[in-house]
């Protein structure tokens, strides 16, 4: 198989796989707090303790995936344009 055909096939498989993940599980863990909903800090003894409330996910620990966000935007634009 020639290199350009292989590259385009792999890109297509990656895109379809990510679309399937976004359709099946639209929410993923927050990258900043790792899904805890708050930052982990250490005290003077080195023990872990709860830190500040995560502003990115608003303390839920989950965020909408980028692909799902783009799909929701496209669907909203299409819905508003066809009314």
Tab-separated table of N, CA and C in Angstrom:
chain	number	residue	atom	x	y	z
A	1	UNK	N	0.856	-1.175	0.000
A	1	UNK	CA	0.000	0.000	0.000
A	1	UNK	C	0.898	1.233	0.000
A	2	UNK	N	0.657	2.172	-0.895
A	2	UNK	CA	1.486	3.386	-0.943
A	2	UNK	C	1.335	4.207	0.343
A	3	UNK	N	2.356	4.963	0.647
A	3	UNK	CA	2.394	5.747	1.882
A	3	UNK	C	1.251	6.760	1.998
A	4	UNK	N	0.892	7.544	0.972
A	4	UNK	CA	-0.232	8.489	1.116
A	4	UNK	C	-1.570	7.782	1.390
A	5	UNK	N	-1.785	6.629	0.769
A	5	UNK	CA	-3.030	5.901	1.002
A	5	UNK	C	-3.078	5.357	2.424
A	6	UNK	N	-1.947	4.882	2.907
A	6	UNK	CA	-1.877	4.377	4.278
A	6	UNK	C	-2.121	5.496	5.282
A	7	UNK	N	-1.506	6.657	5.023
A	7	UNK	CA	-1.673	7.797	5.923
A	7	UNK	C	-3.130	8.268	5.952
A	8	UNK	N	-3.770	8.334	4.788
A	8	UNK	CA	-5.160	8.793	4.764
A	8	UNK	C	-6.085	7.761	5.406
A	9	UNK	N	-5.781	6.479	5.258
A	9	UNK	CA	-6.586	5.437	5.896
A	9	UNK	C	-6.467	5.516	7.415
A	10	UNK	N	-5.242	5.708	7.912
A	10	UNK	CA	-5.046	5.830	9.358
A	10	UNK	C	-5.725	7.079	9.913
A	11	UNK	N	-5.654	8.172	9.175
A	11	UNK	CA	-6.318	9.404	9.609
A	11	UNK	C	-7.835	9.221	9.651
A	12	UNK	N	-8.380	8.534	8.667
A	12	UNK	CA	-9.818	8.266	8.635
A	12	UNK	C	-10.233	7.372	9.806
A	13	UNK	N	-9.447	6.333	10.090
A	13	UNK	CA	-9.752	5.448	11.219
A	13	UNK	C	-9.663	6.182	12.553
A	14	UNK	N	-8.665	7.034	12.701
A	14	UNK	CA	-8.535	7.814	13.925
A	14	UNK	C	-9.719	8.753	14.111
A	15	UNK	N	-10.128	9.416	13.032
A	15	UNK	CA	-11.251	10.355	13.098
A	15	UNK	C	-12.559	9.635	13.437
A	16	UNK	N	-12.799	8.512	12.793
A	16	UNK	CA	-14.023	7.754	13.081
A	16	UNK	C	-14.009	7.189	14.497
A	17	UNK	N	-12.843	6.779	14.965
A	17	UNK	CA	-12.735	6.285	16.338
A	17	UNK	C	-13.031	7.369	17.360
A	18	UNK	N	-12.484	8.569	17.121
A	18	UNK	CA	-12.739	9.675	18.045
A	18	UNK	C	-14.208	10.099	17.991
A	19	UNK	N	-14.808	10.064	16.812
A	19	UNK	CA	-16.232	10.395	16.694
A	19	UNK	C	-17.078	9.378	17.462
A	20	UNK	N	-16.686	8.102	17.419
A	20	UNK	CA	-17.416	7.075	18.170
A	20	UNK	C	-17.272	7.289	19.668
A	21	UNK	N	-16.080	7.679	20.116
A	21	UNK	CA	-15.872	7.951	21.549
A	21	UNK	C	-16.710	9.148	21.981
A	22	UNK	N	-16.746	10.196	21.163
A	22	UNK	CA	-17.530	11.387	21.503
A	22	UNK	C	-19.028	11.089	21.523
A	23	UNK	N	-19.484	10.200	20.654
A	23	UNK	CA	-20.900	9.843	20.640
A	23	UNK	C	-21.254	8.953	21.827
A	24	UNK	N	-20.369	8.036	22.163
A	24	UNK	CA	-20.648	7.101	23.252
A	24	UNK	C	-20.442	7.693	24.633
A	25	UNK	N	-19.435	8.525	24.785
A	25	UNK	CA	-19.117	9.122	26.070
A	25	UNK	C	-18.773	10.593	25.846
A	26	UNK	N	-19.770	11.489	25.848
A	26	UNK	CA	-19.503	12.888	25.508
A	26	UNK	C	-18.702	13.636	26.569
A	27	UNK	N	-18.622	13.111	27.763
A	27	UNK	CA	-17.887	13.786	28.824
A	27	UNK	C	-16.640	13.000	29.183
A	28	UNK	N	-15.562	13.714	29.450
A	28	UNK	CA	-14.311	13.107	29.871
A	28	UNK	C	-13.847	13.746	31.168
A	29	UNK	N	-12.811	13.156	31.767
A	29	UNK	CA	-12.289	13.714	33.011
A	29	UNK	C	-11.630	15.060	32.755
A	30	UNK	N	-11.715	15.941	33.711
A	30	UNK	CA	-11.060	17.240	33.622
A	30	UNK	C	-9.556	17.021	33.694
A	31	UNK	N	-8.824	17.660	32.788
A	31	UNK	CA	-7.380	17.468	32.750
A	31	UNK	C	-6.677	18.235	33.854
A	32	UNK	N	-7.256	19.304	34.319
A	32	UNK	CA	-6.581	20.119	35.332
A	32	UNK	C	-6.636	19.467	36.709
A	33	UNK	N	-7.806	18.967	37.104
A	33	UNK	CA	-7.944	18.371	38.441
A	33	UNK	C	-7.942	16.850	38.397
A	34	UNK	N	-7.780	16.260	37.200
A	34	UNK	CA	-7.748	14.813	36.986
A	34	UNK	C	-9.030	14.116	37.438
A	35	UNK	N	-10.149	14.824	37.398
A	35	UNK	CA	-11.439	14.233	37.723
A	35	UNK	C	-11.828	14.311	39.189
A	36	UNK	N	-11.014	14.942	40.020
A	36	UNK	CA	-11.350	15.063	41.436
A	36	UNK	C	-12.345	16.193	41.702
A	37	UNK	N	-12.258	17.267	40.942
A	37	UNK	CA	-13.114	18.426	41.179
A	37	UNK	C	-12.424	19.476	42.026
A	38	UNK	N	-11.233	19.165	42.481
A	38	UNK	CA	-10.435	20.091	43.269
A	38	UNK	C	-8.969	19.742	43.072
A	39	UNK	N	-8.117	20.697	43.363
A	39	UNK	CA	-6.679	20.469	43.237
A	39	UNK	C	-6.172	19.757	44.487
A	40	UNK	N	-5.188	18.900	44.305
A	40	UNK	CA	-4.567	18.222	45.447
A	40	UNK	C	-3.302	18.990	45.836
A	41	UNK	N	-3.180	19.293	47.115
A	41	UNK	CA	-1.978	19.951	47.616
A	41	UNK	C	-1.423	19.136	48.763
A	42	UNK	N	-0.267	19.513	49.237
A	42	UNK	CA	0.341	18.824	50.378
A	42	UNK	C	0.520	19.810	51.517
A	43	UNK	N	0.431	19.285	52.735
A	43	UNK	CA	0.683	20.135	53.884
A	43	UNK	C	2.180	20.084	54.222
A	44	UNK	N	2.565	20.622	55.342
A	44	UNK	CA	3.983	20.690	55.699
A	44	UNK	C	4.597	19.317	55.944
A	45	UNK	N	3.787	18.375	56.343
A	45	UNK	CA	4.291	17.017	56.602
A	45	UNK	C	4.374	16.178	55.339
A	46	UNK	N	3.825	16.669	54.232
A	46	UNK	CA	3.854	15.933	52.985
A	46	UNK	C	2.603	15.118	52.723
A	47	UNK	N	1.611	15.214	53.619
A	47	UNK	CA	0.359	14.485	53.420
A	47	UNK	C	-0.506	15.224	52.410
A	48	UNK	N	-1.226	14.456	51.594
A	48	UNK	CA	-2.125	15.063	50.624
A	48	UNK	C	-3.353	15.622	51.309
A	49	UNK	N	-3.819	16.754	50.838
A	49	UNK	CA	-5.056	17.339	51.348
A	49	UNK	C	-5.800	17.998	50.203
A	50	UNK	N	-7.048	18.254	50.446
A	50	UNK	CA	-7.896	18.860	49.423
A	50	UNK	C	-7.489	20.307	49.230
A	51	UNK	N	-7.366	20.689	47.957
A	51	UNK	CA	-6.973	22.058	47.634
A	51	UNK	C	-8.165	22.890	47.214
A	52	UNK	N	-7.905	23.810	46.304
A	52	UNK	CA	-8.935	24.737	45.858
A	52	UNK	C	-9.906	24.085	44.881
A	53	UNK	N	-11.082	24.625	44.814
A	53	UNK	CA	-12.146	24.218	43.901
A	53	UNK	C	-11.688	24.435	42.462
A	54	UNK	N	-11.897	23.458	41.570
A	54	UNK	CA	-11.464	23.570	40.172
A	54	UNK	C	-12.411	24.488	39.418
A	55	UNK	N	-11.856	25.529	38.811
A	55	UNK	CA	-12.681	26.482	38.069
A	55	UNK	C	-13.018	25.981	36.679
A	56	UNK	N	-12.172	25.115	36.122
A	56	UNK	CA	-12.402	24.635	34.757
A	56	UNK	C	-13.653	23.776	34.661
A	57	UNK	N	-13.802	22.838	35.583
A	57	UNK	CA	-14.951	21.928	35.509
A	57	UNK	C	-16.018	22.286	36.534
A	58	UNK	N	-15.833	23.373	37.257
A	58	UNK	CA	-16.754	23.845	38.289
A	58	UNK	C	-16.955	22.811	39.392
A	59	UNK	N	-15.921	22.036	39.672
A	59	UNK	CA	-15.970	21.083	40.775
A	59	UNK	C	-16.653	19.770	40.449
A	60	UNK	N	-17.072	19.566	39.195
A	60	UNK	CA	-17.730	18.314	38.830
A	60	UNK	C	-16.739	17.207	38.519
A	61	UNK	N	-15.560	17.576	38.033
A	61	UNK	CA	-14.564	16.587	37.664
A	61	UNK	C	-14.700	16.107	36.234
A	62	UNK	N	-15.737	16.557	35.517
A	62	UNK	CA	-15.917	16.143	34.123
A	62	UNK	C	-16.089	17.381	33.251
A	63	UNK	N	-15.644	17.261	32.003
A	63	UNK	CA	-15.807	18.324	31.019
A	63	UNK	C	-16.259	17.712	29.712
A	64	UNK	N	-16.895	18.507	28.887
A	64	UNK	CA	-17.352	18.008	27.594
A	64	UNK	C	-16.136	17.874	26.674
A	65	UNK	N	-16.094	16.808	25.892
A	65	UNK	CA	-14.978	16.584	24.976
A	65	UNK	C	-15.001	17.616	23.861
A	66	UNK	N	-13.834	17.896	23.291
A	66	UNK	CA	-13.714	18.899	22.236
A	66	UNK	C	-14.540	18.521	21.017
A	67	UNK	N	-14.489	17.257	20.616
A	67	UNK	CA	-15.251	16.810	19.452
A	67	UNK	C	-16.749	16.937	19.663
A	68	UNK	N	-17.205	16.608	20.864
A	68	UNK	CA	-18.641	16.736	21.157
A	68	UNK	C	-19.060	18.193	21.182
A	69	UNK	N	-18.192	19.066	21.690
A	69	UNK	CA	-18.484	20.493	21.711
A	69	UNK	C	-18.617	21.028	20.285
A	70	UNK	N	-17.704	20.614	19.390
A	70	UNK	CA	-17.778	21.042	17.997
A	70	UNK	C	-19.032	20.498	17.312
A	71	UNK	N	-19.402	19.261	17.623
A	71	UNK	CA	-20.631	18.687	17.061
A	71	UNK	C	-21.863	19.462	17.540
A	72	UNK	N	-21.908	19.791	18.829
A	72	UNK	CA	-23.038	20.551	19.366
A	72	UNK	C	-23.135	21.928	18.710
A	73	UNK	N	-21.980	22.572	18.472
A	73	UNK	CA	-21.977	23.865	17.808
A	73	UNK	C	-22.518	23.757	16.385
A	74	UNK	N	-22.037	22.758	15.632
A	74	UNK	CA	-22.493	22.575	14.252
A	74	UNK	C	-23.988	22.254	14.207
A	75	UNK	N	-24.453	21.423	15.132
A	75	UNK	CA	-25.871	21.073	15.164
A	75	UNK	C	-26.728	22.294	15.500
A	76	UNK	N	-26.247	23.145	16.405
A	76	UNK	CA	-26.999	24.347	16.774
A	76	UNK	C	-27.070	25.324	15.602
A	77	UNK	N	-25.953	25.499	14.889
A	77	UNK	CA	-25.942	26.393	13.728
A	77	UNK	C	-26.878	25.861	12.645
A	78	UNK	N	-26.854	24.562	12.405
A	78	UNK	CA	-27.740	23.969	11.398
A	78	UNK	C	-29.204	24.109	11.799
A	79	UNK	N	-29.492	23.855	13.075
A	79	UNK	CA	-30.874	23.949	13.550
A	79	UNK	C	-31.387	25.385	13.449
A	80	UNK	N	-30.539	26.369	13.813
A	80	UNK	CA	-30.966	27.765	13.724
A	80	UNK	C	-31.105	28.236	12.276
A	81	UNK	N	-30.306	27.672	11.363
A	81	UNK	CA	-30.350	28.099	9.970
A	81	UNK	C	-31.473	27.491	9.178
A	82	UNK	N	-32.059	26.382	9.653
A	82	UNK	CA	-33.104	25.712	8.886
A	82	UNK	C	-34.506	25.970	9.437
A	83	UNK	N	-34.653	26.859	10.349
A	83	UNK	CA	-35.973	27.120	10.908
A	83	UNK	C	-36.806	27.944	9.974
